[in-house]
Amino acid sequence: MLEKRYSPKDVEAGKYETWKSKGYFTAGDKSKQPFSMVIPPPNVTGKLHLGHAWNTTIQDIIARYKKMKGYDVLWLPGMDHAGIATQAKVMQKLVSMGVDVTKITREEFLKYAWEWKAEYAENIHQQWAKMGLMLDFSRERFTLDEGLNLAVRRVFVDLYQKGLIYQGERIISWDPVQQTALSNIEVIHQDDEGYMYYFKYHLVDSDEYIEVATTRPETMFGDVCVCVNPKDPQYTHIHGKKVINPANGEIIPIICDEYVEIGFGTGAMKCTPAHDPNDFIIGKKYGLEMPIIFNKDATMNEKCGKYQGMDRFVCREALLKDIDSRGDFIKKEKIVHAVGHSERNNCVVEPMLSKQWFVKMKPLAQAAIDAQKNENYVNFVPKRFEHTFLQWMENIEDWCISRQLWWGHRVPAWTNKVTGEVLVAMEAPKDIENWEQDSDVLDTWFSSGLWPFSTLGWPNETEDYKRYFPTSVLVTAYDIIFFWVSRMIFQSLNITEKKPFENVVIHGLVRDEKGRKMSKSLGNGIDPIEVIDQYGVDALRYFLTTNSTPGQDMRYIDEKVSSSANYLNKIWNSARYVLSVIPEDYKEVELDPKKLTSVDRWILNRLMMTIKNVTNNMEKYDFNAASSHLYNFVYDDFCSQYLEMSKVKLNSDNEFEINQTRTILLKCLKDIILLIYPYTPFIAEELYQNLPTHLESIMLETYPVVEKKFVSKLSDNEVNLLFDFIKEVRNYKIVNGLSPNANLDLTIGLKIEVSDDFYLYLNRFTFTEVKTAKEPLSGSGEIFSYPFGSLLISSGANKEEMISKLQKQIEVEESEISRGEKMLSNPGFLAKAPKEKVESEKEKLALHKANLASLKEKLSKI
RNA sequence: GGACACUUAGUUCAGCGGGAGAACGCUUCCUUCACACGGAAGAGGUCACAGGUUCGAUCCCUGUAGUGUCCACCA
């Protein structure tokens, strides 16, 4: 016997361990069609948040659903080493432990980092277990494990040999805190307040000067020229002359180039090739020197004279003061401009000329774009995110993949100590003592981009790779399309000549209840574990996956989780009722549509429609729509109606009907449990285990299917009329201040044939004996007209109320009739609307007219 | 400067070419033997605004306004 109240803690206890130990999570049943997903590997830097909970629950629902649908489901787990983030955190920890990190060696650091990884991986495992995820742990991978390293080296060498990886000196974004290069998308541009500073650049041997503006005066130490547009009339007379750099007194040329826009700013632009991407282009074009003026920590270097060693921002102020004292500082204007910040530590990044490894993106991107456009390569759900992907691919620049870190895949390149020759290869050269391996590691996303195939064993032609690749679905949030999804797509196309996944299901971000992004600085983050402690993991899972439409953000609202828990309690209690009416010796009866009552036919039809609608939406990954169909069935059809009606039948003395009702109750309950199961596996398993007959676990069950013999349309009229009558009587009692079980004088007139049950139920639900009469009804009282019958309540109401109620109903009918007549008198409607529509409007109009007539007759008799 | 979303009941969100839906909140009533984490019955919306297409628009198109997100090197 089930407890009176659904208790998540009791229900959840032990189930996950059982599923896991029974091997239900392990893929490999060759008799079935394969279905595969790889988890977006979480970083080993911290706890999982609500976003992870959402993302993984969606996948778990898909996995469990597909398993029930008869697939051999592989859901592969794993984690990401997250280069910069993890290295930063490990360093922080070492500092707090009192370790002198300036003296630590690469090997020592890596030892600590692997310890850190082990610790955090354990946390993540626990949280996955708590969420109930059916991950195949026998195939778990880590982005830094040996197999993935092999894949990374193989891809690096492949791209290098194809000429798609090169080492070059270019302007990259430099993170002075981590002291590493970053790729473009690791830089967050945010609008910061700053100043535009204007300086006098004096012409050599002249009293004249030109005004030059900059937002970063400290870079003036790297100026190599001043540029003007050759057609700018303002500056024609200074072509070929030289100016004095007010920062260091150096004499630099004026260069004419179309790049400078006439009329923008002062029309004269200082050029710092080593510290600005545009200036770099000009520097290259004219073969200019490219002095670097910063140290790796963004302090000023030896090229900056007395400012050497100063922080860049301190230098800026000091330099301003000095130039001002010489009279060459004109003014500063407050401006708001986009400033690049490191995604990981928010420091201001410095554009800097640096020798790095790059992936040549244009050919890779073009191939991916062509495949996507011509072959509808990867199916984006929702579709619009395909544009996001394509747009990014079309505007892509070369990808800086080297990082000056230790935690990551080391670049498989060696430099000959004698000749300086660079060797890129899978393995170290044999005469290793003559070579030095590149000290850099690769961008984390380089290895993540190989995730769907590297985890399955590639580059080896393993069984798993052959069976499960390409994967079926990838589920991720839209904020990671650039970072990850797009890279998997072009990497996979280039290296395996296959798509990484058939479908990519994109979801949104979880926000706080005010719609703000959850962040550490706001302190508005919600810990999934706390939610689970309060409401249970099933309620959290249900809330997360049913409260937003595909691709849309969602707000975390506590009341909604609570409401999800209430829903589960409702299912729990309906199960409790059903099970309580099933005796030990109960024998299931064969459900023959011919022997079913109208109410039975109705509920089974509703069940079939629900299975159909839920399944359709599951296939579309629309979990909100799928769940709401089930929700409506559970509350409105099953609990509010059928379950109450079953009490009438179960109290009858018809043995056959009693058993038939029990069978239907059980059938509905079982299907509800199976349909809700992918969302809320714990409570579903618990209830399932309490069914009179069941398998070892719900995980071995199959998904409900529509049985055509239970699909009907005719049974609805009688039942719907019954519901209408019941509602009117109940409302009547409330409006008239009568108690719910007050006896009334009821007369009904029917336009359709009904079964004896009709009267039985009406009696039971209204606590009243029912009289019948022919339409239109005669006698005094309140009348309620419906398309298939009318109801007359003769007791309790006064005349005035009766009249006003009748008049209200007449008004409603009249407005309906005028609507119908307007439509049907419109020649355009008759000519162009679908025939069925016209017919149904005609029928409705006739019904309303009949209703109006009977109401008017009623009124005249009062 | 581009791109994409969003604007529907008090609130959070669904829906979508042929009569506006849910949850929570609110009002009234009910502890009747599945559930008071409940039941019954209600109130509450010119579906942002303006044009257009259509027999018919909350829904499609165009524009406007507001909100949000992403992308973008403009000195």
JSON list of C-alpha atoms in Angstrom, two decimals, chain A residues 19-124:
[
{"chain": "A", "resi": 19, "resn": "TRP", "atom": "CA", "xyz": [19.44, 0.75, -12.20]},
{"chain": "A", "resi": 20, "resn": "LYS", "atom": "CA", "xyz": [23.16, 1.24, -12.53]},
{"chain": "A", "resi": 21, "resn": "SER", "atom": "CA", "xyz": [24.16, -2.07, -11.01]},
{"chain": "A", "resi": 22, "resn": "LYS", "atom": "CA", "xyz": [21.64, -3.96, -13.13]},
{"chain": "A", "resi": 23, "resn": "GLY", "atom": "CA", "xyz": [23.43, -2.62, -16.18]},
{"chain": "A", "resi": 24, "resn": "TYR", "atom": "CA", "xyz": [20.39, -0.79, -17.60]},
{"chain": "A", "resi": 25, "resn": "PHE", "atom": "CA", "xyz": [22.58, 2.17, -18.51]},
{"chain": "A", "resi": 26, "resn": "THR", "atom": "CA", "xyz": [24.99, 0.15, -20.58]},
{"chain": "A", "resi": 27, "resn": "ALA", "atom": "CA", "xyz": [24.57, 0.24, -24.32]},
{"chain": "A", "resi": 28, "resn": "GLY", "atom": "CA", "xyz": [25.41, -2.54, -26.71]},
{"chain": "A", "resi": 29, "resn": "ASP", "atom": "CA", "xyz": [22.30, -4.57, -27.57]},
{"chain": "A", "resi": 30, "resn": "LYS", "atom": "CA", "xyz": [23.11, -5.40, -31.17]},
{"chain": "A", "resi": 31, "resn": "SER", "atom": "CA", "xyz": [19.60, -6.66, -31.85]},
{"chain": "A", "resi": 32, "resn": "LYS", "atom": "CA", "xyz": [18.34, -3.09, -31.72]},
{"chain": "A", "resi": 33, "resn": "GLN", "atom": "CA", "xyz": [18.88, 0.05, -33.74]},
{"chain": "A", "resi": 34, "resn": "PRO", "atom": "CA", "xyz": [21.57, 2.25, -32.22]},
{"chain": "A", "resi": 35, "resn": "PHE", "atom": "CA", "xyz": [20.75, 5.67, -30.81]},
{"chain": "A", "resi": 36, "resn": "SER", "atom": "CA", "xyz": [23.61, 7.74, -29.43]},
{"chain": "A", "resi": 37, "resn": "MET", "atom": "CA", "xyz": [24.34, 10.99, -27.66]},
{"chain": "A", "resi": 38, "resn": "VAL", "atom": "CA", "xyz": [27.46, 12.41, -26.07]},
{"chain": "A", "resi": 39, "resn": "ILE", "atom": "CA", "xyz": [27.06, 14.60, -23.03]},
{"chain": "A", "resi": 40, "resn": "PRO", "atom": "CA", "xyz": [28.38, 18.14, -23.33]},
{"chain": "A", "resi": 41, "resn": "PRO", "atom": "CA", "xyz": [31.32, 17.58, -21.01]},
{"chain": "A", "resi": 42, "resn": "PRO", "atom": "CA", "xyz": [31.11, 19.80, -17.94]},
{"chain": "A", "resi": 43, "resn": "ASN", "atom": "CA", "xyz": [34.26, 21.57, -16.80]},
{"chain": "A", "resi": 44, "resn": "VAL", "atom": "CA", "xyz": [36.10, 20.00, -13.91]},
{"chain": "A", "resi": 45, "resn": "THR", "atom": "CA", "xyz": [36.17, 23.36, -12.19]},
{"chain": "A", "resi": 46, "resn": "GLY", "atom": "CA", "xyz": [33.13, 23.37, -10.02]},
{"chain": "A", "resi": 47, "resn": "LYS", "atom": "CA", "xyz": [29.67, 22.31, -9.13]},
{"chain": "A", "resi": 48, "resn": "LEU", "atom": "CA", "xyz": [26.95, 21.79, -11.64]},
{"chain": "A", "resi": 49, "resn": "HIS", "atom": "CA", "xyz": [24.33, 24.52, -11.78]},
{"chain": "A", "resi": 50, "resn": "LEU", "atom": "CA", "xyz": [20.72, 24.66, -12.90]},
{"chain": "A", "resi": 51, "resn": "GLY", "atom": "CA", "xyz": [21.79, 25.07, -16.51]},
{"chain": "A", "resi": 52, "resn": "HIS", "atom": "CA", "xyz": [23.57, 21.71, -16.37]},
{"chain": "A", "resi": 53, "resn": "ALA", "atom": "CA", "xyz": [20.57, 20.19, -14.64]},
{"chain": "A", "resi": 54, "resn": "TRP", "atom": "CA", "xyz": [18.33, 21.41, -17.44]},
{"chain": "A", "resi": 55, "resn": "ASN", "atom": "CA", "xyz": [20.69, 20.32, -20.19]},
{"chain": "A", "resi": 56, "resn": "THR", "atom": "CA", "xyz": [21.25, 16.85, -18.80]},
{"chain": "A", "resi": 57, "resn": "THR", "atom": "CA", "xyz": [17.60, 16.27, -17.95]},
{"chain": "A", "resi": 58, "resn": "ILE", "atom": "CA", "xyz": [16.60, 16.95, -21.54]},
{"chain": "A", "resi": 59, "resn": "GLN", "atom": "CA", "xyz": [19.13, 14.36, -22.64]},
{"chain": "A", "resi": 60, "resn": "ASP", "atom": "CA", "xyz": [18.00, 11.90, -20.03]},
{"chain": "A", "resi": 61, "resn": "ILE", "atom": "CA", "xyz": [14.41, 12.27, -21.18]},
{"chain": "A", "resi": 62, "resn": "ILE", "atom": "CA", "xyz": [15.46, 11.62, -24.75]},
{"chain": "A", "resi": 63, "resn": "ALA", "atom": "CA", "xyz": [17.60, 8.65, -23.73]},
{"chain": "A", "resi": 64, "resn": "ARG", "atom": "CA", "xyz": [14.90, 7.03, -21.61]},
{"chain": "A", "resi": 65, "resn": "TYR", "atom": "CA", "xyz": [12.25, 7.69, -24.23]},
{"chain": "A", "resi": 66, "resn": "LYS", "atom": "CA", "xyz": [14.34, 6.21, -27.02]},
{"chain": "A", "resi": 67, "resn": "LYS", "atom": "CA", "xyz": [15.18, 3.20, -24.91]},
{"chain": "A", "resi": 68, "resn": "MET", "atom": "CA", "xyz": [11.48, 2.56, -24.37]},
{"chain": "A", "resi": 69, "resn": "LYS", "atom": "CA", "xyz": [10.96, 2.99, -28.08]},
{"chain": "A", "resi": 70, "resn": "GLY", "atom": "CA", "xyz": [13.23, 0.03, -28.63]},
{"chain": "A", "resi": 71, "resn": "TYR", "atom": "CA", "xyz": [16.59, 1.58, -29.41]},
{"chain": "A", "resi": 72, "resn": "ASP", "atom": "CA", "xyz": [20.00, 0.53, -28.18]},
{"chain": "A", "resi": 73, "resn": "VAL", "atom": "CA", "xyz": [20.69, 3.83, -26.44]},
{"chain": "A", "resi": 74, "resn": "LEU", "atom": "CA", "xyz": [24.21, 5.00, -25.77]},
{"chain": "A", "resi": 75, "resn": "TRP", "atom": "CA", "xyz": [24.52, 8.15, -23.73]},
{"chain": "A", "resi": 76, "resn": "LEU", "atom": "CA", "xyz": [28.20, 8.73, -23.26]},
{"chain": "A", "resi": 77, "resn": "PRO", "atom": "CA", "xyz": [29.41, 10.69, -20.23]},
{"chain": "A", "resi": 78, "resn": "GLY", "atom": "CA", "xyz": [32.58, 12.69, -19.82]},
{"chain": "A", "resi": 79, "resn": "MET", "atom": "CA", "xyz": [34.20, 15.87, -18.60]},
{"chain": "A", "resi": 80, "resn": "ASP", "atom": "CA", "xyz": [36.27, 18.69, -20.00]},
{"chain": "A", "resi": 81, "resn": "HIS", "atom": "CA", "xyz": [39.68, 19.68, -18.65]},
{"chain": "A", "resi": 82, "resn": "ALA", "atom": "CA", "xyz": [38.86, 23.37, -19.27]},
{"chain": "A", "resi": 83, "resn": "GLY", "atom": "CA", "xyz": [42.41, 24.64, -19.67]},
{"chain": "A", "resi": 84, "resn": "ILE", "atom": "CA", "xyz": [42.45, 28.24, -18.55]},
{"chain": "A", "resi": 85, "resn": "ALA", "atom": "CA", "xyz": [39.70, 27.95, -15.97]},
{"chain": "A", "resi": 86, "resn": "THR", "atom": "CA", "xyz": [41.12, 24.91, -14.27]},
{"chain": "A", "resi": 87, "resn": "GLN", "atom": "CA", "xyz": [44.71, 26.09, -14.34]},
{"chain": "A", "resi": 88, "resn": "ALA", "atom": "CA", "xyz": [43.64, 29.36, -12.73]},
{"chain": "A", "resi": 89, "resn": "LYS", "atom": "CA", "xyz": [41.71, 27.58, -9.99]},
{"chain": "A", "resi": 90, "resn": "VAL", "atom": "CA", "xyz": [44.47, 25.10, -9.27]},
{"chain": "A", "resi": 91, "resn": "MET", "atom": "CA", "xyz": [46.98, 27.95, -9.07]},
{"chain": "A", "resi": 92, "resn": "GLN", "atom": "CA", "xyz": [44.71, 29.80, -6.67]},
{"chain": "A", "resi": 93, "resn": "LYS", "atom": "CA", "xyz": [44.45, 26.73, -4.52]},
{"chain": "A", "resi": 94, "resn": "LEU", "atom": "CA", "xyz": [48.21, 26.27, -4.53]},
{"chain": "A", "resi": 95, "resn": "VAL", "atom": "CA", "xyz": [48.71, 29.88, -3.47]},
{"chain": "A", "resi": 96, "resn": "SER", "atom": "CA", "xyz": [46.25, 29.43, -0.64]},
{"chain": "A", "resi": 97, "resn": "MET", "atom": "CA", "xyz": [48.15, 26.29, 0.38]},
{"chain": "A", "resi": 98, "resn": "GLY", "atom": "CA", "xyz": [51.29, 28.38, 0.63]},
{"chain": "A", "resi": 99, "resn": "VAL", "atom": "CA", "xyz": [53.00, 26.90, -2.42]},
{"chain": "A", "resi": 100, "resn": "ASP", "atom": "CA", "xyz": [55.38, 29.25, -4.21]},
{"chain": "A", "resi": 101, "resn": "VAL", "atom": "CA", "xyz": [53.85, 29.02, -7.67]},
{"chain": "A", "resi": 102, "resn": "THR", "atom": "CA", "xyz": [56.65, 31.01, -9.28]},
{"chain": "A", "resi": 103, "resn": "LYS", "atom": "CA", "xyz": [59.03, 28.14, -8.62]},
{"chain": "A", "resi": 104, "resn": "ILE", "atom": "CA", "xyz": [56.76, 25.26, -9.40]},
{"chain": "A", "resi": 105, "resn": "THR", "atom": "CA", "xyz": [57.66, 23.08, -12.38]},
{"chain": "A", "resi": 106, "resn": "ARG", "atom": "CA", "xyz": [55.34, 21.97, -15.12]},
{"chain": "A", "resi": 107, "resn": "GLU", "atom": "CA", "xyz": [55.41, 18.38, -13.89]},
{"chain": "A", "resi": 108, "resn": "GLU", "atom": "CA", "xyz": [54.68, 19.35, -10.29]},
{"chain": "A", "resi": 109, "resn": "PHE", "atom": "CA", "xyz": [51.81, 21.52, -11.36]},
{"chain": "A", "resi": 110, "resn": "LEU", "atom": "CA", "xyz": [50.29, 18.81, -13.50]},
{"chain": "A", "resi": 111, "resn": "LYS", "atom": "CA", "xyz": [50.39, 16.41, -10.57]},
{"chain": "A", "resi": 112, "resn": "TYR", "atom": "CA", "xyz": [48.30, 18.84, -8.51]},
{"chain": "A", "resi": 113, "resn": "ALA", "atom": "CA", "xyz": [45.97, 19.46, -11.44]},
{"chain": "A", "resi": 114, "resn": "TRP", "atom": "CA", "xyz": [45.22, 15.75, -11.84]},
{"chain": "A", "resi": 115, "resn": "GLU", "atom": "CA", "xyz": [44.46, 15.50, -8.13]},
{"chain": "A", "resi": 116, "resn": "TRP", "atom": "CA", "xyz": [42.09, 18.40, -8.51]},
{"chain": "A", "resi": 117, "resn": "LYS", "atom": "CA", "xyz": [40.47, 16.71, -11.47]},
{"chain": "A", "resi": 118, "resn": "ALA", "atom": "CA", "xyz": [39.89, 13.52, -9.51]},
{"chain": "A", "resi": 119, "resn": "GLU", "atom": "CA", "xyz": [38.25, 15.42, -6.70]},
{"chain": "A", "resi": 120, "resn": "TYR", "atom": "CA", "xyz": [35.93, 17.44, -8.90]},
{"chain": "A", "resi": 121, "resn": "ALA", "atom": "CA", "xyz": [35.07, 14.53, -11.15]},
{"chain": "A", "resi": 122, "resn": "GLU", "atom": "CA", "xyz": [33.78, 12.79, -8.05]},
{"chain": "A", "resi": 123, "resn": "ASN", "atom": "CA", "xyz": [31.51, 15.76, -7.25]},
{"chain": "A", "resi": 124, "resn": "ILE", "atom": "CA", "xyz": [30.15, 15.74, -10.76]}
]
